[in-house]
């Protein structure tokens, strides 16, 4: 065995100026997956936001109707607050 290092072999891959097909396909697939992921996130955000806004609007309309009915019945402001479904009576 000689102590001199053997010259490094060069492969045909190392000599090409363009990336390999595997590398290009992997990059393309990752790019497509990233774009799809962003689209899904945006779509979920828009749909969920619209649904939550609709639910909140419905809840507020219901509470307005309830408050109007209580006012028509002659309820005091304190009774309006305590009759609200989300009120915390006695927790102050």
Tab-separated table of C-alpha atoms in Angstrom, residues 4 6 10 48 58 63 67 76-77 79 81 88 91:
chain	number	residue	atom	x	y	z
A	4	UNK	CA	0.087	8.670	-1.575
A	6	UNK	CA	-5.298	8.274	-5.068
A	10	UNK	CA	-14.731	12.539	-11.490
A	48	UNK	CA	-63.766	29.963	8.302
A	58	UNK	CA	-76.817	35.718	13.854
A	63	UNK	CA	-79.664	39.278	21.301
A	67	UNK	CA	-83.276	43.106	24.253
A	76	UNK	CA	-84.745	47.965	33.635
A	77	UNK	CA	-81.153	48.204	32.352
A	79	UNK	CA	-82.590	43.299	34.139
A	81	UNK	CA	-77.832	42.795	31.635
A	88	UNK	CA	-72.075	36.696	34.688
A	91	UNK	CA	-69.266	37.404	39.722
